Coordinates of C-alpha atoms in Angstrom, one line a residue:
M1 CA 0.0 0.0 0.0
R2 CA 2.8 2.4 0.8
E3 CA 4.5 1.7 -2.5
I4 CA 1.2 2.3 -4.4
I5 CA 0.6 5.6 -2.7
T6 CA 4.2 6.7 -3.2
A7 CA 4.0 5.9 -6.9
A8 CA 0.6 7.6 -7.3
S9 CA 1.9 10.8 -5.6
A10 CA 4.7 10.9 -8.1
A11 CA 2.3 10.6 -11.0
G12 CA 0.1 13.3 -9.6
V13 CA 2.9 15.8 -9.2
A14 CA 4.2 14.9 -12.6
V15 CA 1.0 15.8 -14.4
A16 CA 0.3 18.9 -12.2
F17 CA 3.6 20.6 -13.2
G18 CA 4.6 18.7 -16.3
S19 CA 7.6 17.5 -14.2
P20 CA 8.1 13.7 -14.2
I21 CA 11.5 13.8 -12.4
G22 CA 10.1 16.4 -9.9
G23 CA 7.3 13.9 -9.2
V24 CA 9.7 11.1 -8.5
L25 CA 11.8 13.4 -6.2
F26 CA 8.6 14.5 -4.4
S27 CA 7.7 10.8 -3.7
I28 CA 11.2 10.3 -2.2
E29 CA 11.5 13.6 -0.3
E30 CA 8.0 13.9 1.1
M31 CA 6.2 10.5 0.9
S32 CA 8.7 7.7 1.7
H33 CA 10.4 7.0 5.0
T34 CA 13.3 5.0 3.6
F35 CA 14.9 5.2 0.2
S36 CA 14.1 2.1 -1.9
I37 CA 15.4 1.6 -5.4
K38 CA 12.4 -0.6 -6.2
T39 CA 9.9 2.1 -5.1
M40 CA 11.8 4.7 -7.0
W41 CA 11.7 2.8 -10.3
R42 CA 7.9 2.2 -9.8
S43 CA 7.4 5.9 -9.1
F44 CA 9.4 6.8 -12.1
F45 CA 7.4 4.4 -14.3
C46 CA 4.1 5.8 -13.1
A47 CA 5.3 9.4 -13.6
L48 CA 6.5 8.6 -17.1
M49 CA 3.2 7.0 -18.1
A50 CA 1.2 9.8 -16.6
T51 CA 3.2 12.5 -18.4
F52 CA 3.2 10.6 -21.7
T53 CA -0.6 10.3 -21.5
L54 CA -1.0 14.0 -20.8
A55 CA 1.3 14.9 -23.6
A56 CA -0.7 12.6 -26.0
M57 CA -3.9 14.3 -25.0
N58 CA -2.5 17.8 -25.4
P59 CA -5.2 19.4 -23.3
F60 CA -4.3 23.0 -24.0
R61 CA -3.7 22.5 -27.8
T62 CA -0.3 24.3 -27.4
G63 CA 2.0 21.4 -27.0
K64 CA 2.7 22.4 -23.3
L65 CA 2.0 20.0 -20.5
V66 CA 0.9 22.8 -18.1
L67 CA -0.6 26.2 -18.8
F68 CA 2.1 28.2 -17.0
Q69 CA 5.1 26.6 -18.6
V70 CA 7.5 29.3 -19.7
T71 CA 11.0 29.7 -21.3
Y72 CA 13.5 32.4 -20.4
D73 CA 16.3 33.4 -22.8
R74 CA 18.0 36.1 -20.7
D75 CA 20.5 35.7 -17.9
W76 CA 20.5 37.1 -14.4
H77 CA 22.9 39.5 -12.7
F78 CA 24.8 39.1 -9.4
F79 CA 23.4 42.3 -7.9
E80 CA 19.9 40.6 -8.1
I81 CA 20.9 38.1 -5.4
F82 CA 19.9 40.7 -2.8
F83 CA 16.4 40.8 -4.2
F84 CA 16.4 37.0 -4.5
I85 CA 17.1 36.8 -0.7
I86 CA 14.1 39.0 -0.1
L87 CA 11.9 36.5 -2.0
G88 CA 13.4 33.7 0.1
I89 CA 12.6 35.5 3.3
F90 CA 9.0 36.1 2.1
G91 CA 8.6 32.3 1.4
G92 CA 9.7 31.4 4.9
L93 CA 7.5 33.9 6.5
Y94 CA 4.5 32.9 4.3
G95 CA 4.9 29.3 5.2
A96 CA 5.1 30.0 9.0
F97 CA 2.1 32.3 8.8
V98 CA -0.1 29.9 6.8
V99 CA 0.8 26.8 8.9
K100 CA 0.2 28.5 12.2
F101 CA -3.1 30.2 11.4
N102 CA -4.5 27.4 9.3
L103 CA -4.2 25.0 12.2
Q104 CA -6.3 27.5 14.3
V105 CA -8.9 27.6 11.5
A106 CA -8.9 23.8 11.4
A107 CA -9.5 23.6 15.1
F108 CA -12.4 26.0 14.8
R109 CA -13.7 24.0 11.9
R110 CA -13.6 20.8 13.8
K111 CA -15.4 22.3 16.8
H112 CA -18.1 24.3 15.1
L113 CA -18.4 23.4 11.4
A114 CA -18.0 19.6 11.4
N115 CA -21.6 19.0 10.4
H116 CA -21.9 21.9 8.0
G117 CA -19.5 21.1 5.3
V118 CA -21.7 22.1 2.3
A119 CA -22.7 25.4 3.9
E120 CA -19.1 26.2 4.6
A121 CA -18.0 25.4 1.1
V122 CA -20.8 27.5 -0.4
T123 CA -20.0 30.4 1.9
L124 CA -16.3 30.3 1.1
A125 CA -17.1 30.2 -2.7
V126 CA -19.3 33.3 -2.4
I127 CA -16.8 35.2 -0.3
T128 CA -14.0 34.4 -2.7
A129 CA -16.0 35.4 -5.7
M130 CA -17.2 38.7 -4.1
I131 CA -13.7 39.7 -3.0
G132 CA -11.8 38.5 -6.0
Y133 CA -14.0 40.1 -8.6
F134 CA -12.6 43.6 -7.9
N135 CA -8.9 42.6 -8.4
R136 CA -7.7 41.9 -11.9
F137 CA -5.3 39.2 -10.6
L138 CA -7.8 37.5 -8.3
R139 CA -10.4 37.5 -11.0
L140 CA -8.4 35.2 -13.2
D141 CA -7.9 31.5 -12.6
M142 CA -4.7 30.9 -10.7
T143 CA -3.0 28.9 -13.4
S144 CA -3.9 31.6 -16.0
S145 CA -2.6 34.3 -13.6
M146 CA 0.7 32.5 -13.2
A147 CA 1.0 32.1 -17.0
I148 CA 0.7 35.8 -17.3
L149 CA 3.0 36.7 -14.4
F150 CA 5.8 34.4 -15.5
R151 CA 6.1 35.8 -19.0
E152 CA 8.7 38.2 -20.3
C153 CA 7.4 41.6 -21.3
E154 CA 8.9 41.2 -24.8
G155 CA 7.3 37.9 -25.5
G156 CA 3.6 38.9 -25.5
G157 CA 3.5 39.3 -21.7
N158 CA 2.0 42.8 -21.7
V159 CA -1.5 41.6 -20.5
N160 CA -3.7 44.1 -18.6
N161 CA -0.9 46.7 -19.0
L162 CA 1.4 44.6 -16.9
C163 CA 4.5 46.0 -18.6
Q164 CA 3.5 49.6 -19.1
S165 CA 5.8 52.0 -17.2
E166 CA 3.2 54.6 -16.6
A167 CA 1.0 52.1 -14.8
Q168 CA 3.7 50.2 -12.9
W169 CA 2.9 51.6 -9.4
R170 CA -0.8 50.9 -9.9
I171 CA 0.0 47.4 -11.0
A172 CA 2.3 46.9 -8.0
N173 CA -0.4 48.0 -5.6
S174 CA -2.8 45.6 -7.2
L175 CA -0.3 42.7 -7.0
L176 CA 0.4 43.5 -3.3
L177 CA -3.4 43.5 -2.5
A178 CA -3.8 40.3 -4.4
T179 CA -1.0 38.7 -2.4
I180 CA -2.5 39.7 1.0
I181 CA -6.1 38.7 0.1
R182 CA -5.1 35.4 -1.4
I183 CA -3.0 34.5 1.7
G184 CA -6.1 35.1 3.9
L185 CA -8.3 33.0 1.6
V186 CA -5.8 30.1 1.6
V187 CA -5.7 30.2 5.4
I188 CA -9.5 29.9 5.8
S189 CA -10.1 27.6 2.8
Y190 CA -7.4 24.9 3.0
G191 CA -8.8 21.9 4.9
C192 CA -12.5 22.5 4.1
K193 CA -14.5 19.7 2.5
V194 CA -13.5 20.6 -1.0
P195 CA -10.9 18.7 -3.0
A196 CA -8.5 21.8 -3.2
G197 CA -4.8 21.6 -2.7
I198 CA -2.0 23.9 -1.5
F199 CA 0.5 23.7 -4.3
V200 CA -1.0 26.0 -6.9
P201 CA -2.5 28.6 -4.5
S202 CA 0.9 28.9 -2.8
M203 CA 2.7 29.3 -6.2
A204 CA 0.1 31.9 -7.2
I205 CA 0.7 33.9 -4.0
G206 CA 4.5 33.8 -4.5
A207 CA 4.1 34.8 -8.2
T208 CA 2.1 37.9 -7.4
F209 CA 4.6 39.0 -4.7
G210 CA 7.6 38.2 -6.9
R211 CA 6.2 40.1 -9.8
M212 CA 5.6 43.1 -7.6
V213 CA 9.3 43.0 -6.4
G214 CA 10.4 42.6 -10.1
I215 CA 8.4 45.7 -11.1
M216 CA 9.9 47.7 -8.3
V217 CA 13.5 46.6 -9.2
K218 CA 12.8 47.5 -12.9
A219 CA 11.5 50.9 -11.8
M220 CA 14.7 51.5 -9.8
Y221 CA 16.7 50.6 -12.9
T222 CA 14.6 52.9 -15.1
A223 CA 15.1 55.8 -12.6
Y224 CA 18.8 55.3 -12.0
P225 CA 20.2 53.4 -15.0
T226 CA 23.8 54.6 -14.3
S227 CA 24.0 53.8 -10.6
G228 CA 26.7 51.5 -9.3
M229 CA 24.3 48.6 -8.8
F230 CA 23.2 48.6 -12.5
K231 CA 26.6 49.2 -14.1
F232 CA 26.8 45.5 -15.2
C233 CA 23.7 45.7 -17.3
A234 CA 24.2 45.8 -21.1
P235 CA 22.8 48.9 -22.7
D236 CA 21.0 47.2 -25.6
V237 CA 19.4 44.4 -23.6
P238 CA 16.7 44.6 -21.0
C239 CA 18.4 44.4 -17.6
I240 CA 15.5 43.3 -15.3
T241 CA 13.1 40.6 -16.2
P242 CA 10.1 40.8 -13.7
G243 CA 8.8 37.5 -14.8
T244 CA 11.7 35.7 -13.3
Y245 CA 11.0 37.3 -10.0
A246 CA 7.4 35.9 -10.2
F247 CA 8.9 32.5 -11.0
L248 CA 11.3 32.5 -8.1
G249 CA 8.6 33.9 -5.7
A250 CA 6.3 31.0 -6.6
A251 CA 9.2 28.6 -5.8
A252 CA 9.8 30.3 -2.5
A253 CA 6.1 30.2 -1.4
L254 CA 5.7 26.5 -2.4
S255 CA 8.9 25.5 -0.5
G256 CA 7.9 27.6 2.5
V257 CA 4.5 26.0 3.0
M258 CA 5.5 22.4 2.1
R259 CA 9.1 22.5 3.5
I260 CA 10.6 20.8 0.5
T261 CA 13.7 22.0 -1.4
V262 CA 15.2 19.7 -4.0
T263 CA 11.9 18.8 -5.5
V264 CA 11.0 22.4 -6.0
V265 CA 14.3 23.1 -7.7
V266 CA 13.8 20.3 -10.2
I267 CA 10.1 21.2 -10.8
M268 CA 11.0 24.8 -11.6
F269 CA 13.8 23.7 -13.9
E270 CA 11.5 21.4 -15.8
L271 CA 8.9 24.2 -16.0
T272 CA 11.4 26.6 -17.6
G273 CA 14.1 24.4 -19.1
A274 CA 16.6 27.1 -18.2
L275 CA 19.8 25.9 -16.6
T276 CA 20.9 29.5 -15.8
Y277 CA 18.1 29.9 -13.2
I278 CA 19.0 26.8 -11.2
L279 CA 21.4 28.7 -9.0
P280 CA 19.0 31.6 -8.2
T281 CA 16.3 29.0 -7.4
M282 CA 18.7 27.2 -5.0
I283 CA 19.6 30.5 -3.3
V284 CA 16.0 31.4 -2.8
L285 CA 15.0 28.0 -1.4
L286 CA 18.0 27.9 0.9
V287 CA 17.0 31.2 2.4
T288 CA 13.4 30.0 2.7
K289 CA 14.5 26.9 4.5
A290 CA 16.8 28.9 6.8
V291 CA 13.9 31.2 7.8
G292 CA 11.6 28.2 8.3
D293 CA 14.1 26.5 10.5
F294 CA 14.7 29.6 12.5
L295 CA 10.9 29.9 13.1
G296 CA 10.6 26.2 13.9
T297 CA 8.1 25.6 11.1
N298 CA 7.0 22.2 9.9
G299 CA 5.3 21.5 6.6
I300 CA 1.6 22.0 6.4
A301 CA 1.1 18.3 5.5
D302 CA 3.1 17.1 8.5
E303 CA 1.2 19.5 10.8
M304 CA -2.2 18.2 9.5
I305 CA -1.1 14.6 10.2
R306 CA -0.3 15.6 13.7
F307 CA -3.5 17.6 14.1
N308 CA -5.6 14.7 13.0
G309 CA -3.8 12.3 15.4
F310 CA -2.4 9.9 12.8
P311 CA 0.3 7.6 14.2
F312 CA 3.1 8.8 11.9
L313 CA 6.8 9.0 12.8
E314 CA 8.8 11.6 10.9
K315 CA 12.4 11.1 9.7
E316 CA 13.5 13.8 12.2
D317 CA 11.8 12.2 15.2
H318 CA 14.5 10.8 17.6
A319 CA 14.6 9.7 21.2
Y320 CA 18.2 9.0 22.4
N321 CA 19.2 7.7 25.8
V322 CA 15.7 6.3 26.4
T323 CA 14.8 2.6 26.9
V324 CA 11.7 0.8 25.8
A325 CA 10.7 0.2 29.4
S326 CA 10.0 3.9 29.9
V327 CA 7.5 4.1 27.0
M328 CA 5.8 0.7 26.9
K329 CA 2.3 0.0 28.1
K330 CA 2.2 -2.4 31.1
E331 CA -1.6 -2.8 31.5
L332 CA -2.4 -4.9 28.5
H333 CA -5.5 -6.7 27.2
T334 CA -4.3 -10.3 26.8
L335 CA -5.9 -13.6 25.8
T336 CA -5.0 -16.9 27.4
E337 CA -4.0 -19.9 25.4
T338 CA -6.7 -22.1 26.9
G339 CA -9.9 -21.7 28.9
M340 CA -11.6 -18.8 27.0
S341 CA -15.1 -19.1 25.7
V342 CA -16.7 -17.3 22.7
R343 CA -18.6 -15.1 25.1
D344 CA -15.4 -14.0 26.8
M345 CA -13.9 -13.1 23.4
E346 CA -16.9 -11.1 22.4
T347 CA -16.8 -9.2 25.7
I348 CA -13.2 -8.3 25.2
L349 CA -13.8 -7.1 21.7
S350 CA -16.8 -5.0 22.7
N351 CA -14.9 -3.4 25.6
T352 CA -11.6 -2.6 23.7
D353 CA -10.6 -0.9 20.5
V354 CA -7.0 -2.2 20.2
R355 CA -5.7 -3.6 17.0
G356 CA -4.6 -7.0 18.4
F357 CA -4.1 -9.1 21.5
P358 CA -1.0 -10.8 22.9
I359 CA -1.6 -14.5 23.8
V360 CA -0.1 -15.8 27.0
S361 CA 0.0 -19.2 28.6
G362 CA -2.9 -20.3 30.7
D363 CA -0.9 -21.2 33.8
G364 CA -0.6 -17.6 35.1
A365 CA 3.1 -17.2 34.3
L366 CA 2.3 -14.8 31.4
T367 CA 4.7 -16.7 29.1
L368 CA 4.3 -15.1 25.6
V369 CA 2.8 -17.6 23.1
G370 CA 1.8 -15.4 20.2
Y371 CA -0.2 -12.5 18.9
I372 CA -3.5 -12.3 17.0
E373 CA -5.0 -9.4 15.1
R374 CA -8.4 -8.1 16.0
S375 CA -9.7 -8.8 12.5
E376 CA -8.5 -12.4 12.7
L377 CA -10.1 -12.9 16.1
R378 CA -13.4 -11.6 14.8
Y379 CA -13.1 -14.0 11.9
V380 CA -12.6 -16.9 14.2
I381 CA -15.7 -15.9 16.3
D382 CA -17.7 -15.7 13.1
L383 CA -16.6 -19.2 12.2
S384 CA -17.8 -20.4 15.6
R385 CA -21.3 -19.2 14.6
G386 CA -21.4 -21.4 11.5
P387 CA -24.1 -23.9 10.6
G388 CA -24.9 -26.1 13.5
L389 CA -23.1 -23.9 16.1
E390 CA -25.6 -21.1 16.6
G391 CA -26.1 -20.0 20.2
D392 CA -23.2 -22.1 21.4
E393 CA -21.5 -19.2 23.3
E394 CA -20.0 -21.5 25.9
R395 CA -17.8 -23.3 23.4
Y396 CA -14.2 -22.9 24.5
F397 CA -11.1 -22.1 22.4
A398 CA -8.3 -24.6 22.8
P399 CA -5.2 -25.2 20.8
T400 CA -5.1 -29.0 21.0
T401 CA -8.2 -30.5 22.5
A402 CA -10.2 -32.3 19.9
G403 CA -13.8 -31.3 19.4
E404 CA -13.4 -27.7 20.5
L405 CA -12.8 -24.5 18.5
Q406 CA -9.2 -23.5 17.7
F407 CA -7.7 -20.2 16.8
T408 CA -4.1 -21.4 16.7
P409 CA -4.0 -21.3 12.8
W410 CA -4.6 -17.5 12.9
V411 CA -2.0 -16.8 15.7
N412 CA 1.3 -15.2 14.8
K413 CA 3.6 -17.5 16.9
T414 CA 6.7 -15.4 16.2
P415 CA 5.8 -11.8 16.7
M416 CA 8.4 -9.1 16.8
T417 CA 9.6 -8.8 20.4
A418 CA 12.1 -6.6 22.2
A419 CA 13.8 -6.5 25.6
P420 CA 12.9 -3.7 28.0
E421 CA 16.5 -2.4 28.0
L422 CA 16.5 -2.0 24.2
P423 CA 17.1 1.7 23.2
L424 CA 13.9 3.4 22.0
E425 CA 15.7 4.8 18.9
I426 CA 16.0 1.2 17.5
I427 CA 12.3 0.6 18.1
M428 CA 11.5 3.9 16.2
Q429 CA 13.5 2.7 13.2
I430 CA 11.6 -0.6 13.3
F431 CA 8.3 1.2 13.5
K432 CA 8.8 2.7 10.1
R433 CA 8.2 -0.8 8.8
M434 CA 5.9 -2.3 11.4
G435 CA 3.1 -1.2 13.8
V436 CA 3.2 -3.2 17.1
I437 CA 6.1 -4.6 19.1
L438 CA 5.7 -6.8 22.2
V439 CA 8.1 -6.4 25.1
E440 CA 9.2 -9.6 26.9
E441 CA 11.9 -10.4 29.4
R442 CA 13.1 -14.0 29.5
G443 CA 10.0 -15.2 27.7
V444 CA 7.6 -13.4 30.0
L445 CA 5.3 -10.7 28.5
C446 CA 5.9 -7.4 30.3
G447 CA 4.6 -4.7 27.9
L448 CA 3.7 -3.5 24.4
V449 CA 4.8 -0.5 22.4
T450 CA 3.0 1.1 19.5
V451 CA 3.7 4.2 17.3
K452 CA 1.2 6.2 19.3
D453 CA 3.1 5.4 22.6
V454 CA 6.3 6.8 21.0
L455 CA 4.5 9.9 19.7
R456 CA 2.9 10.5 23.1
Y457 CA 6.3 10.3 24.8
I458 CA 7.9 12.6 22.3
A459 CA 5.1 15.1 22.7
T460 CA 5.2 15.1 26.5
E461 CA 8.9 14.6 27.2
K462 CA 10.3 16.2 24.0
P463 CA 13.8 14.6 24.0
G464 CA 16.3 16.7 22.1
H465 CA 13.5 19.2 21.3
R466 CA 14.6 22.5 19.9
P467 CA 12.1 25.2 21.0
S468 CA 10.1 26.8 18.3
W469 CA 9.6 30.5 17.6
D470 CA 6.5 30.7 19.8
E471 CA 8.0 28.7 22.6
R472 CA 11.0 31.1 22.7
G473 CA 8.5 33.9 23.2
G474 CA 8.4 35.3 19.6
L475 CA 9.8 38.7 19.0
D476 CA 9.7 39.7 22.6
G477 CA 11.8 36.6 23.5
L478 CA 14.3 37.4 20.8
L479 CA 14.7 41.0 22.0
E480 CA 15.1 39.8 25.6
E481 CA 17.8 37.3 24.5
V482 CA 19.6 40.0 22.6
W483 CA 19.4 42.4 25.5
T484 CA 20.7 39.8 28.0
W485 CA 23.5 38.9 25.7
G486 CA 24.4 42.6 25.3
S487 CA 24.3 43.2 29.0
D488 CA 26.6 40.3 29.6
V489 CA 29.1 41.4 27.0
K490 CA 29.0 44.9 28.4
A491 CA 29.7 43.7 32.0
R492 CA 32.6 41.6 30.8
I493 CA 34.1 44.6 29.0
V494 CA 33.8 46.8 32.0
S495 CA 35.3 44.2 34.3
W496 CA 38.2 43.6 31.9
G497 CA 38.9 47.4 31.6
L498 CA 38.9 47.8 35.3
R499 CA 41.4 45.0 35.8
V500 CA 43.7 46.5 33.2
L501 CA 43.6 50.0 34.8
R502 CA 44.3 48.6 38.2
S503 CA 47.2 46.5 37.1
R504 CA 48.9 49.3 35.1
P505 CA 48.6 52.5 37.1
S506 CA 52.2 53.6 36.4
K507 CA 51.7 54.2 32.8
M508 CA 49.1 56.9 33.7
T509 CA 50.8 58.5 36.7
L510 CA 54.5 58.2 36.2
V511 CA 54.6 60.1 32.9
Q512 CA 56.6 63.3 33.5
H513 CA 54.9 65.9 31.4
H514 CA 54.2 69.6 32.3
G515 CA 51.7 72.1 31.1
P516 CA 48.0 72.0 30.4
T517 CA 48.2 68.7 28.3
H518 CA 49.7 66.9 31.3
K519 CA 46.9 68.2 33.6
Y520 CA 44.2 67.3 31.1
S521 CA 45.6 63.7 30.8
Q522 CA 45.6 63.3 34.6
E523 CA 42.1 64.5 34.9
L524 CA 40.9 62.2 32.1
A525 CA 42.6 59.2 33.7
Q526 CA 41.1 60.0 37.1
Y527 CA 37.6 60.4 35.5
T528 CA 38.0 57.1 33.6
L529 CA 39.0 55.3 36.9
R530 CA 36.0 56.7 38.7
Q531 CA 33.7 55.6 35.9
F532 CA 35.1 52.0 36.0
S533 CA 34.9 52.0 39.8
M534 CA 31.2 53.0 39.7
A535 CA 30.4 50.4 37.0
N536 CA 32.2 47.7 39.1
A537 CA 30.2 48.8 42.2
V538 CA 27.0 48.4 40.3
L539 CA 28.0 44.9 39.2
D540 CA 28.9 44.0 42.8
D541 CA 25.5 45.2 44.0
S542 CA 23.8 43.1 41.4
K543 CA 25.8 40.0 42.4
K544 CA 24.9 40.6 46.1
T545 CA 21.2 41.0 45.2
K546 CA 21.2 37.6 43.4
L547 CA 23.2 36.0 46.3
A548 CA 20.6 37.2 48.8
K549 CA 18.0 34.9 47.1
L550 CA 20.1 31.8 47.7
P551 CA 20.1 29.7 50.9
G552 CA 22.3 31.1 53.7
V553 CA 25.2 28.6 53.5
Y554 CA 25.7 29.1 49.8
S555 CA 25.5 32.9 50.2
R556 CA 28.1 33.0 52.9
V557 CA 30.5 30.8 51.0
L558 CA 30.1 32.7 47.8
T559 CA 30.4 36.1 49.6
A560 CA 33.6 35.1 51.4
E561 CA 35.3 33.5 48.5
S562 CA 34.1 35.4 45.4
L563 CA 33.1 38.9 46.3
T564 CA 36.0 39.7 48.7
S565 CA 38.7 38.4 46.4
V566 CA 40.8 41.0 44.6
P567 CA 41.6 40.3 40.9
P568 CA 45.3 39.4 40.6
S569 CA 47.6 41.7 38.6
R570 CA 49.0 40.8 35.3
N571 CA 52.5 40.3 36.9
D572 CA 51.2 38.1 39.7
H573 CA 52.0 34.5 38.7
T574 CA 50.9 32.8 41.9
P575 CA 48.3 30.1 41.3
K576 CA 44.7 31.2 41.8
R577 CA 42.9 29.8 44.9
H578 CA 39.7 28.1 43.7
G579 CA 36.8 27.9 46.2
R580 CA 34.1 25.3 46.4
F581 CA 31.8 27.0 44.0
N582 CA 34.3 28.8 41.8

């Protein structure tokens, strides 16, 4: 099933963007846990057949696989890297914003709109139509809009006065408004009961923002063509191509919301066929990834998996220095090998919702015998109600006794087991291929571990967890960290300067000069010493205030050994006396 879904995702991305290799890379980067050559070849075959079928159908009657496929014949300049970085920053911020607020909308939808799917879809459609009608870029279909925004002005791209210099600021304002409105519509629409995705809307948002940046850069070049930044432009060739900024902005937005990099680079290359724009695309996506990592953003698909509670372990989920015993369940629903009736089985099935049951020996020693799936147990019970056995609820299950029902043929007698002292990291690697692991010690069943148990442990204990942007306090937390760091550096500089001045007084007092210059130098030196002494006193008072909050014994020891000690001079080579808490 995993291989089929992986191959199907490759085919879907391939026909959506006319990018068969990008589809294969998407199936590897986003869908599969482990890299498998067999799965890669199957994904490649599916993507190839899907792309070939689409090309044979020629849906747009233009020979292009997608409507917004474009070709660029001009190169980029190194001074444009600064503006490419701006696009990358926008992609990272866009992804963090959409993921955060879309999850809040999803929680509201689950709580209040779960039973009103049709009404929600109709309301969103009406709101989108009413708002989008008054903007020329929202009024168009998103794929048609991207096809216009990606084009060069010299290649028939002057649609809706997009390339007219006299209308450039009006167009830029319209593009900015379209970007903001579409971001809001994506936040409230993604996740509703409509088969709508996130790929094309995100690319359309990035395209409008990128085209706006491109128009602004082109306006700067038109106003100041001889400035130092534009001196590398050839006089007879257009220097700035706004369509490339739309193209790179689309890549940044898609990467920011999905948190994929290599796939987007290849998709954009296959859309344009331009080798020269691979490096700008990589620069933009690396900046987008850096911003997303700094803000602690995960892909929107991963967050939706966690939001819906699906037992799914990410490649980045780890739990080091933890044993299986600290995570496993110890209170289990077990079946005994002998002595259980059909009524007992049905009672257990009706009172539990687990996927399967460990089978232990009937002598009370809890010796592990095997494992049976819930579906298999239900099948055995249905067999017990076959012709001639109706109403026989007291018939017992037994593995060997003749004349009684048996469920041994459906029991897994060699289930995957682990010792309690086994590292949890190994179990997590096994879980990427299996679902349930029994824990036994010297043949005795002592617990059970599932993917949900591991995810619950990671969510509560957070081993090796790096705090996200919100957990660090957002902007206020960042400013507080910077202020604390600056205060610490300032204190160190003041303390170092005071030690230097105390250890070298002769160079300030023994200089034999006369006149006003000598007097001014002495006054300046004395003033500097007074300033350093005052700063040192403030630091000492701060230390004493912090020590007052400690227990008495620690405060007395630290006060006697730290605060009363005099910093040694530079010429003092005697070993430093270390206290208990130095």
